[in-house]
Coordinates of N, CA and C in Angstrom, one line a residue:
V94 N 10.4 25.5 -33.5 CA 9.9 26.8 -33.2 C 9.5 27.5 -34.4
V95 N 8.4 28.1 -34.4 CA 7.9 29.0 -35.5 C 7.3 30.3 -35.0
P96 N 7.2 31.3 -35.8 CA 6.6 32.5 -35.3 C 5.2 32.3 -34.9
V97 N 4.7 33.2 -34.0 CA 3.2 33.1 -33.7 C 2.4 33.5 -34.9
P98 N 1.2 33.0 -35.0 CA 0.3 33.4 -36.2 C 0.2 34.9 -36.3
D99 N 0.0 35.4 -37.5 CA -0.2 36.8 -37.7 C -1.4 37.3 -36.9
G100 N -1.1 38.4 -36.2 CA -2.2 39.1 -35.5 C -2.5 38.4 -34.1
A101 N -1.8 37.3 -33.8 CA -2.2 36.6 -32.5 C -1.2 37.1 -31.4
S102 N -1.8 37.1 -30.2 CA -0.9 37.4 -29.0 C -0.1 36.1 -28.7
L103 N 0.9 36.3 -27.9 CA 1.7 35.1 -27.5 C 0.8 34.2 -26.7
E104 N -0.1 34.8 -25.9 CA -1.0 33.9 -25.1 C -1.9 33.1 -25.9
A105 N -2.5 33.7 -26.9 CA -3.4 33.0 -27.8 C -2.7 31.9 -28.6
A106 N -1.5 32.3 -29.0 CA -0.7 31.3 -29.8 C -0.3 30.1 -29.0
A107 N -0.2 30.2 -27.6 CA 0.1 29.1 -26.8 C -1.0 28.0 -26.8
T108 N -2.2 28.4 -27.3 CA -3.2 27.4 -27.3 C -3.1 26.5 -28.6
L109 N -2.2 26.8 -29.5 CA -2.2 26.1 -30.8 C -1.4 24.8 -30.9
P110 N -0.2 24.8 -30.3 CA 0.7 23.6 -30.6 C 0.2 22.3 -30.2
M111 N -0.2 22.1 -28.9 CA -0.6 20.8 -28.4 C -1.8 20.2 -29.2
N112 N -2.8 21.0 -29.2 CA -4.1 20.5 -29.9 C -3.9 20.4 -31.4
G113 N -3.2 21.4 -31.9 CA -3.0 21.3 -33.4 C -2.2 20.1 -33.8
L114 N -1.1 19.8 -33.1 CA -0.3 18.7 -33.4 C -1.0 17.4 -33.2
T115 N -1.8 17.4 -32.1 CA -2.7 16.2 -31.8 C -3.6 15.9 -32.9
A116 N -4.3 17.0 -33.4 CA -5.2 16.8 -34.5 C -4.5 16.3 -35.8
L117 N -3.4 16.9 -36.1 CA -2.7 16.5 -37.4 C -2.2 15.0 -37.2
L118 N -1.7 14.7 -36.1 CA -1.2 13.3 -35.9 C -2.3 12.3 -36.0
G119 N -3.4 12.6 -35.3 CA -4.6 11.7 -35.4 C -5.0 11.5 -36.9
L120 N -5.1 12.6 -37.6 CA -5.6 12.5 -39.0 C -4.5 11.7 -39.8
E121 N -3.3 11.9 -39.5 CA -2.2 11.1 -40.3 C -2.4 9.6 -40.0
L122 N -2.6 9.3 -38.7 CA -2.7 7.9 -38.3 C -3.9 7.2 -39.0
L123 N -5.0 8.0 -39.1 CA -6.2 7.4 -39.7 C -6.0 7.3 -41.2
G124 N -5.3 8.2 -41.8 CA -5.0 8.1 -43.2 C -6.1 7.9 -44.2
L125 N -7.2 8.7 -43.9 CA -8.4 8.5 -44.7 C -8.2 9.2 -46.1
D126 N -8.9 8.7 -47.1 CA -8.9 9.3 -48.4 C -9.9 10.4 -48.6
A127 N -9.6 11.3 -49.4 CA -10.6 12.4 -49.7 C -11.9 11.8 -50.0
G128 N -13.0 12.4 -49.5 CA -14.3 11.9 -49.7 C -14.8 11.0 -48.7
E129 N -14.0 10.4 -47.9 CA -14.4 9.5 -46.8 C -15.0 10.3 -45.6
T130 N -15.8 9.7 -44.8 CA -16.5 10.4 -43.7 C -15.8 10.1 -42.4
L131 N -15.6 11.2 -41.7 CA -15.0 11.2 -40.3 C -16.0 11.7 -39.3
L132 N -16.2 11.0 -38.3 CA -17.0 11.4 -37.2 C -16.1 12.0 -36.1
V133 N -16.4 13.2 -35.6 CA -15.6 13.9 -34.6 C -16.5 14.1 -33.4
S134 N -16.2 13.4 -32.3 CA -17.0 13.6 -31.1 C -16.5 14.8 -30.3
G135 N -17.4 15.4 -29.5 CA -17.0 16.6 -28.8 C -16.8 17.8 -29.7
G136 N -17.7 18.0 -30.6 CA -17.4 18.9 -31.7 C -17.2 20.4 -31.3
A137 N -17.7 20.8 -30.1 CA -17.5 22.2 -29.7 C -16.2 22.4 -28.9
G138 N -15.5 21.3 -28.6 CA -14.2 21.4 -27.8 C -13.1 21.9 -28.6
L139 N -12.0 22.3 -27.9 CA -10.9 22.9 -28.6 C -10.2 22.0 -29.5
L140 N -9.9 20.7 -29.1 CA -9.3 19.8 -30.0 C -10.1 19.6 -31.3
A141 N -11.4 19.4 -31.1 CA -12.3 19.2 -32.3 C -12.3 20.4 -33.2
S142 N -12.1 21.6 -32.6 CA -12.1 22.8 -33.4 C -10.9 22.9 -34.3
Y143 N -9.9 22.1 -34.1 CA -8.8 21.9 -35.0 C -9.0 20.7 -35.9
V144 N -9.5 19.6 -35.3 CA -9.6 18.4 -36.1 C -10.6 18.7 -37.3
I145 N -11.7 19.3 -37.1 CA -12.7 19.5 -38.1 C -12.1 20.3 -39.3
P146 N -11.6 21.5 -39.1 CA -11.1 22.2 -40.3 C -9.9 21.6 -41.0
L147 N -9.0 20.9 -40.2 CA -7.9 20.2 -40.8 C -8.4 19.0 -41.6
A148 N -9.4 18.3 -41.1 CA -10.0 17.2 -41.9 C -10.6 17.8 -43.2
K149 N -11.3 18.9 -43.1 CA -11.8 19.5 -44.3 C -10.7 19.9 -45.3
E150 N -9.6 20.4 -44.8 CA -8.5 20.7 -45.7 C -8.0 19.4 -46.5
Q151 N -8.2 18.3 -45.9 CA -7.8 17.0 -46.5 C -8.9 16.4 -47.4
G152 N -10.0 17.1 -47.5 CA -11.1 16.7 -48.4 C -12.0 15.7 -47.8
L153 N -12.1 15.6 -46.4 CA -12.9 14.6 -45.8 C -14.3 15.2 -45.6
R154 N -15.3 14.4 -45.5 CA -16.6 14.7 -45.0 C -16.7 14.6 -43.5
V155 N -17.1 15.6 -42.8 CA -17.1 15.6 -41.4 C -18.5 15.7 -40.8
I156 N -18.7 14.7 -39.9 CA -19.9 14.7 -39.0 C -19.4 15.0 -37.6
A157 N -20.1 15.9 -36.9 CA -19.7 16.2 -35.5 C -20.9 16.2 -34.7
D158 N -20.7 16.0 -33.4 CA -21.8 16.2 -32.4 C -21.6 17.4 -31.6
A159 N -22.8 17.9 -31.1 CA -22.7 19.2 -30.3 C -24.1 19.3 -29.6
K160 N -24.1 20.1 -28.5 CA -25.3 20.5 -27.9 C -26.0 21.4 -28.9
P161 N -27.3 21.5 -28.9 CA -28.0 22.4 -29.8 C -27.5 23.9 -29.7
D162 N -27.1 24.3 -28.6 CA -26.6 25.7 -28.4 C -25.3 25.9 -29.1
D163 N -24.6 24.8 -29.3 CA -23.2 24.9 -29.9 C -23.2 24.5 -31.4
A164 N -24.4 24.2 -32.0 CA -24.4 23.6 -33.3 C -23.8 24.6 -34.4
E165 N -24.2 25.9 -34.2 CA -23.7 26.9 -35.2 C -22.2 27.1 -35.1
L166 N -21.7 27.0 -33.8 CA -20.3 27.1 -33.6 C -19.5 26.0 -34.3
V167 N -20.0 24.8 -34.2 CA -19.4 23.7 -34.8 C -19.5 23.7 -36.3
R168 N -20.6 24.2 -36.8 CA -20.7 24.4 -38.3 C -19.7 25.4 -38.8
G169 N -19.4 26.4 -37.9 CA -18.4 27.4 -38.3 C -17.0 26.8 -38.4
F170 N -16.8 25.7 -37.7 CA -15.5 25.1 -37.8 C -15.3 24.3 -39.1
G171 N -16.5 24.1 -39.8 CA -16.5 23.4 -41.1 C -17.2 22.1 -41.2
A172 N -17.8 21.7 -40.1 CA -18.5 20.4 -40.1 C -19.6 20.4 -41.1
D173 N -19.7 19.3 -41.9 CA -20.7 19.2 -42.9 C -22.1 19.0 -42.3
T174 N -22.1 18.2 -41.2 CA -23.3 17.8 -40.5 C -23.1 17.9 -39.0
V175 N -24.0 18.5 -38.3 CA -23.9 18.5 -36.8 C -25.1 17.8 -36.2
L176 N -24.8 16.8 -35.4 CA -25.8 16.0 -34.8 C -25.9 16.3 -33.3
D177 N -27.0 16.1 -32.7 CA -27.2 16.2 -31.2 C -26.3 15.2 -30.5
R178 N -25.5 15.7 -29.5 CA -24.7 14.8 -28.7 C -25.7 14.1 -27.8
G179 N -25.2 12.9 -27.3 CA -26.0 12.1 -26.4 C -26.3 10.7 -26.9
N180 N -27.2 10.1 -26.3 CA -27.5 8.7 -26.5 C -28.0 8.4 -27.9
G181 N -28.5 9.4 -28.6 CA -29.0 9.1 -29.9 C -28.0 9.3 -31.0
L182 N -26.8 9.6 -30.7 CA -25.8 9.9 -31.7 C -25.5 8.8 -32.7
V183 N -25.3 7.6 -32.2 CA -25.0 6.4 -33.0 C -26.1 6.2 -34.0
A184 N -27.4 6.2 -33.6 CA -28.5 6.0 -34.5 C -28.5 7.1 -35.5
A185 N -28.3 8.3 -35.1 CA -28.3 9.4 -36.1 C -27.2 9.3 -37.1
V186 N -26.0 8.9 -36.7 CA -24.9 8.7 -37.7 C -25.3 7.6 -38.6
R187 N -25.9 6.5 -38.2 CA -26.2 5.4 -39.0 C -27.4 5.7 -40.0
E188 N -28.2 6.7 -39.7 CA -29.2 7.2 -40.6 C -28.5 7.8 -41.8
L189 N -27.4 8.5 -41.5 CA -26.6 9.2 -42.6 C -25.7 8.3 -43.3
E190 N -25.1 7.4 -42.6 CA -24.1 6.4 -43.1 C -24.5 5.0 -42.7
P191 N -25.4 4.4 -43.4 CA -25.9 3.1 -43.0 C -24.9 2.0 -42.7
D192 N -23.8 2.1 -43.4 CA -22.7 1.1 -43.1 C -21.7 1.6 -42.0
G193 N -21.9 2.8 -41.5 CA -21.0 3.4 -40.5 C -20.0 4.3 -41.2
V194 N -19.4 5.2 -40.4 CA -18.4 6.1 -40.9 C -17.1 5.4 -41.0
A195 N -16.2 5.9 -41.8 CA -14.9 5.3 -42.0 C -14.0 5.4 -40.7
A196 N -14.2 6.4 -39.9 CA -13.4 6.6 -38.7 C -14.1 7.5 -37.8
L197 N -13.7 7.4 -36.5 CA -14.1 8.3 -35.4 C -12.8 8.9 -34.8
F198 N -12.8 10.2 -34.7 CA -11.8 10.9 -33.9 C -12.5 11.3 -32.6
D199 N -12.1 10.5 -31.5 CA -12.9 10.6 -30.3 C -12.3 11.6 -29.3
T200 N -12.6 12.9 -29.6 CA -12.0 13.9 -28.7 C -12.8 14.0 -27.4
A201 N -14.0 13.5 -27.4 CA -14.9 13.6 -26.2 C -14.8 12.4 -25.3
L202 N -13.9 11.4 -25.7 CA -13.6 10.2 -24.8 C -14.9 9.4 -24.7
L203 N -15.7 9.3 -25.7 CA -16.9 8.5 -25.7 C -16.6 7.0 -25.6
G204 N -15.5 6.6 -26.1 CA -15.1 5.2 -26.0 C -16.0 4.2 -26.8
Q205 N -16.1 3.0 -26.3 CA -16.8 2.0 -27.0 C -18.3 2.3 -27.2
A206 N -18.9 3.2 -26.5 CA -20.3 3.6 -26.7 C -20.5 4.1 -28.1
A207 N -19.5 4.7 -28.7 CA -19.6 5.3 -30.0 C -19.2 4.4 -31.1
F208 N -18.6 3.3 -30.8 CA -18.0 2.4 -31.8 C -19.1 1.9 -32.8
P209 N -20.3 1.7 -32.4 CA -21.3 1.2 -33.4 C -21.5 2.2 -34.5
A210 N -21.1 3.4 -34.4 CA -21.2 4.4 -35.5 C -20.2 4.1 -36.6
V211 N -19.2 3.3 -36.3 CA -18.0 3.1 -37.2 C -18.3 1.8 -38.0
R212 N -17.9 1.8 -39.2 CA -18.1 0.7 -40.1 C -17.2 -0.5 -39.7
D213 N -17.5 -1.7 -40.1 CA -16.7 -2.8 -39.9 C -15.3 -2.5 -40.5
A214 N -14.3 -2.9 -39.7 CA -12.9 -2.7 -40.2 C -12.5 -1.2 -40.3
G215 N -13.3 -0.3 -39.6 CA -13.0 1.1 -39.6 C -12.0 1.4 -38.6
Q216 N -11.8 2.7 -38.2 CA -10.8 3.1 -37.3 C -11.3 4.1 -36.3
V217 N -10.6 4.1 -35.1 CA -10.9 5.1 -34.1 C -9.6 5.7 -33.6
A218 N -9.5 7.0 -33.6 CA -8.4 7.7 -33.0 C -8.7 8.0 -31.6
V219 N -7.9 7.6 -30.6 CA -8.1 7.9 -29.2 C -6.9 8.7 -28.7
V220 N -7.3 9.6 -27.8 CA -6.3 10.6 -27.3 C -5.8 10.4 -25.9
R221 N -6.4 9.5 -25.2 CA -6.1 9.3 -23.8 C -5.6 7.8 -23.5
G222 N -5.1 7.2 -24.5 CA -4.6 5.8 -24.3 C -5.8 4.8 -24.6
W223 N -5.4 3.5 -24.6 CA -6.3 2.5 -24.8 C -6.0 1.3 -23.9
D224 N -7.0 0.6 -23.4 CA -6.7 -0.5 -22.5 C -6.4 -1.9 -23.2
D225 N -6.3 -1.8 -24.5 CA -5.9 -3.0 -25.3 C -7.1 -4.0 -25.4
S226 N -8.3 -3.6 -25.0 CA -9.5 -4.5 -25.1 C -9.8 -4.6 -26.6
D227 N -10.5 -5.6 -27.0 CA -10.8 -5.9 -28.4 C -12.0 -4.9 -28.8
P228 N -11.8 -4.0 -29.8 CA -12.9 -3.2 -30.2 C -13.9 -3.9 -31.0
A229 N -13.7 -5.1 -31.5 CA -14.6 -6.0 -32.2 C -14.8 -5.4 -33.7
R230 N -15.4 -6.3 -34.5 CA -15.7 -6.0 -35.9 C -14.5 -5.5 -36.7
G231 N -13.3 -5.9 -36.3 CA -12.1 -5.5 -37.1 C -11.7 -4.1 -37.0
I232 N -12.3 -3.3 -36.1 CA -12.0 -1.9 -35.9 C -10.6 -1.7 -35.4
E233 N -9.9 -0.8 -36.0 CA -8.5 -0.6 -35.6 C -8.4 0.7 -34.7
I234 N -7.7 0.6 -33.6 CA -7.5 1.7 -32.6 C -6.2 2.4 -33.0
R235 N -6.2 3.7 -33.2 CA -5.0 4.5 -33.5 C -4.8 5.4 -32.2
Q236 N -3.8 5.1 -31.5 CA -3.4 5.9 -30.3 C -2.6 7.1 -30.7
V237 N -3.2 8.3 -30.3 CA -2.6 9.6 -30.6 C -1.7 10.0 -29.5
R238 N -0.4 10.1 -29.6 CA 0.5 10.5 -28.6 C 1.3 11.7 -29.1
V239 N 0.8 12.9 -28.7 CA 1.4 14.1 -29.2 C 2.9 14.3 -29.0
R240 N 3.4 13.7 -27.9 CA 4.8 13.8 -27.6 C 5.7 13.2 -28.7
E241 N 5.1 12.4 -29.5 CA 5.9 11.8 -30.6 C 6.1 12.7 -31.8
V242 N 5.4 13.9 -31.8 CA 5.6 14.8 -32.9 C 5.9 16.2 -32.5
L243 N 6.5 16.4 -31.3 CA 6.8 17.7 -30.8 C 7.8 18.4 -31.7
E244 N 8.6 17.7 -32.4 CA 9.6 18.3 -33.3 C 9.2 18.4 -34.7
R245 N 7.9 18.3 -35.0 CA 7.5 18.4 -36.4 C 7.3 19.9 -36.7
T246 N 8.4 20.6 -36.9 CA 8.4 22.0 -37.2 C 7.5 22.3 -38.5
D247 N 7.5 21.4 -39.4 CA 6.7 21.6 -40.6 C 5.2 21.6 -40.3
W248 N 4.8 20.8 -39.4 CA 3.4 20.8 -38.9 C 3.1 22.1 -38.2
L249 N 4.0 22.5 -37.3 CA 3.8 23.8 -36.6 C 3.7 25.0 -37.6
Q250 N 4.5 25.0 -38.6 CA 4.4 26.0 -39.6 C 3.0 25.9 -40.4
Q251 N 2.6 24.7 -40.7 CA 1.3 24.6 -41.3 C 0.2 25.1 -40.4
L252 N 0.2 24.8 -39.1 CA -0.8 25.3 -38.2 C -0.7 26.8 -38.1
R253 N 0.5 27.4 -38.1 CA 0.7 28.8 -38.0 C 0.0 29.5 -39.2
V254 N 0.2 29.0 -40.4 CA -0.3 29.6 -41.6 C -1.9 29.5 -41.5
L255 N -2.4 28.4 -41.2 CA -3.9 28.2 -41.1 C -4.5 29.1 -40.1
A256 N -3.8 29.3 -38.9 CA -4.3 30.2 -37.9 C -4.2 31.7 -38.4
S257 N -3.1 32.0 -39.1 CA -3.0 33.3 -39.7 C -4.1 33.7 -40.7
E258 N -4.5 32.6 -41.4 CA -5.6 32.8 -42.4 C -7.0 32.8 -41.8
G259 N -7.1 32.5 -40.5 CA -8.3 32.4 -39.8 C -9.0 31.1 -40.0
K260 N -8.4 30.1 -40.5 CA -9.0 28.8 -40.7 C -8.9 28.0 -39.4
L261 N -8.0 28.3 -38.5 CA -8.0 27.7 -37.2 C -8.2 28.9 -36.2
K262 N -9.1 28.7 -35.3 CA -9.5 29.8 -34.3 C -8.7 29.5 -33.0
L263 N -8.0 30.6 -32.5 CA -7.3 30.5 -31.3 C -8.2 31.0 -30.2
R264 N -8.7 30.2 -29.3 CA -9.7 30.5 -28.3 C -9.2 30.4 -26.9
V265 N -9.1 31.6 -26.3 CA -8.7 31.6 -24.9 C -10.0 31.9 -24.0
V266 N -10.2 31.1 -23.1 CA -11.4 31.3 -22.2 C -11.1 32.3 -21.1
T267 N -10.0 32.1 -20.4 CA -9.6 33.1 -19.4 C -8.1 32.8 -19.0
E268 N -7.6 33.8 -18.3 CA -6.2 33.7 -17.9 C -6.1 33.8 -16.4
Y269 N -5.1 33.0 -15.9 CA -4.9 33.1 -14.4 C -3.4 33.3 -14.1
P270 N -3.1 34.0 -13.0 CA -1.7 34.1 -12.6 C -1.3 32.7 -12.0
P271 N 0.0 32.5 -11.9 CA 0.5 31.2 -11.4 C 0.0 30.9 -10.0
E272 N -0.2 31.9 -9.2 CA -0.7 31.7 -7.9 C -2.1 31.1 -7.8
E273 N -2.8 31.1 -8.9 CA -4.2 30.6 -9.0 C -4.3 29.4 -9.9
A274 N -3.1 28.7 -10.0 CA -3.1 27.5 -10.9 C -4.1 26.4 -10.4
G275 N -4.3 26.3 -9.1 CA -5.3 25.3 -8.6 C -6.7 25.6 -9.1
E276 N -7.1 26.9 -9.1 CA -8.4 27.3 -9.7 C -8.5 27.0 -11.2
A277 N -7.4 27.3 -11.9 CA -7.4 27.0 -13.3 C -7.6 25.5 -13.6
Q278 N -7.0 24.7 -12.8 CA -7.1 23.2 -12.9 C -8.6 22.8 -12.6
T279 N -9.1 23.4 -11.6 CA -10.5 23.1 -11.3 C -11.5 23.4 -12.4
V280 N -11.3 24.6 -13.0 CA -12.1 25.0 -14.1 C -11.9 24.1 -15.3
M281 N -10.7 23.7 -15.6 CA -10.5 22.7 -16.7 C -11.1 21.4 -16.4
D282 N -11.0 20.9 -15.2 CA -11.5 19.6 -14.9 C -13.0 19.6 -15.0
A283 N -13.7 20.7 -14.7 CA -15.1 20.8 -14.8 C -15.6 20.6 -16.2
G284 N -14.8 20.8 -17.2 CA -15.2 20.6 -18.6 C -16.2 21.6 -19.1
G285 N -16.6 21.4 -20.3 CA -17.6 22.3 -21.0 C -17.0 23.6 -21.5
L286 N -15.7 23.7 -21.5 CA -15.1 25.0 -22.0 C -15.1 25.0 -23.5
R287 N -15.1 26.2 -24.0 CA -15.1 26.5 -25.5 C -13.8 27.2 -25.8
G288 N -12.7 26.7 -25.3 CA -11.4 27.2 -25.5 C -10.5 26.8 -24.4
R289 N -9.4 27.5 -24.3 CA -8.3 27.0 -23.3 C -8.2 28.0 -22.2
V290 N -7.9 27.4 -21.0 CA -7.5 28.2 -19.8 C -6.0 28.3 -19.8
L291 N -5.5 29.5 -19.6 CA -4.1 29.8 -19.6 C -3.6 30.2 -18.2
I292 N -2.4 29.8 -17.9 CA -1.7 30.3 -16.7 C -0.6 31.2 -17.3
V293 N -0.6 32.5 -17.0 CA 0.3 33.5 -17.6 C 1.3 34.0 -16.6
F294 N 2.6 33.7 -16.8 CA 3.6 34.1 -15.9 C 4.1 35.6 -16.2

């Protein structure tokens, strides 16, 4: 347990722990060196909005994808380069990094379709499990299970400080009472959100 970030409501602070810890764990599992290039899929999403600035804090070069309307938003998270999301992403990454990026943090669940953007013997952080299929070319899969780091108070403190400094943005899309939990789930399942839906008791 740590205090809420300076100036944040309790509701806004509730958006920080799960995604923040997931981002920190994924980056730790990837273990990239400063100066290496990380591709972050789903650049405008909430998890990516933590992965990108945390990766920059570690000295990484970050490429992210986004719809054209979200490009400035994603640049605001700290991405060095923002590419159009969609079928042309792999080719666009390879133009920038002919040998492929060191790693992919796959927050958008692109799966194997995005693996050609990763160099031989590179890494992919996955957040929804892996089916144990062979990713080929010596690529290593890093499974990110946030439940394994729920007691990392030092990481929560780090996240709190970065949010207090404005380096991590706490984004609440809308709030629902518990009686409308079903509607909240429907909105979340539809995707495309630029923040978190909250159920406030």
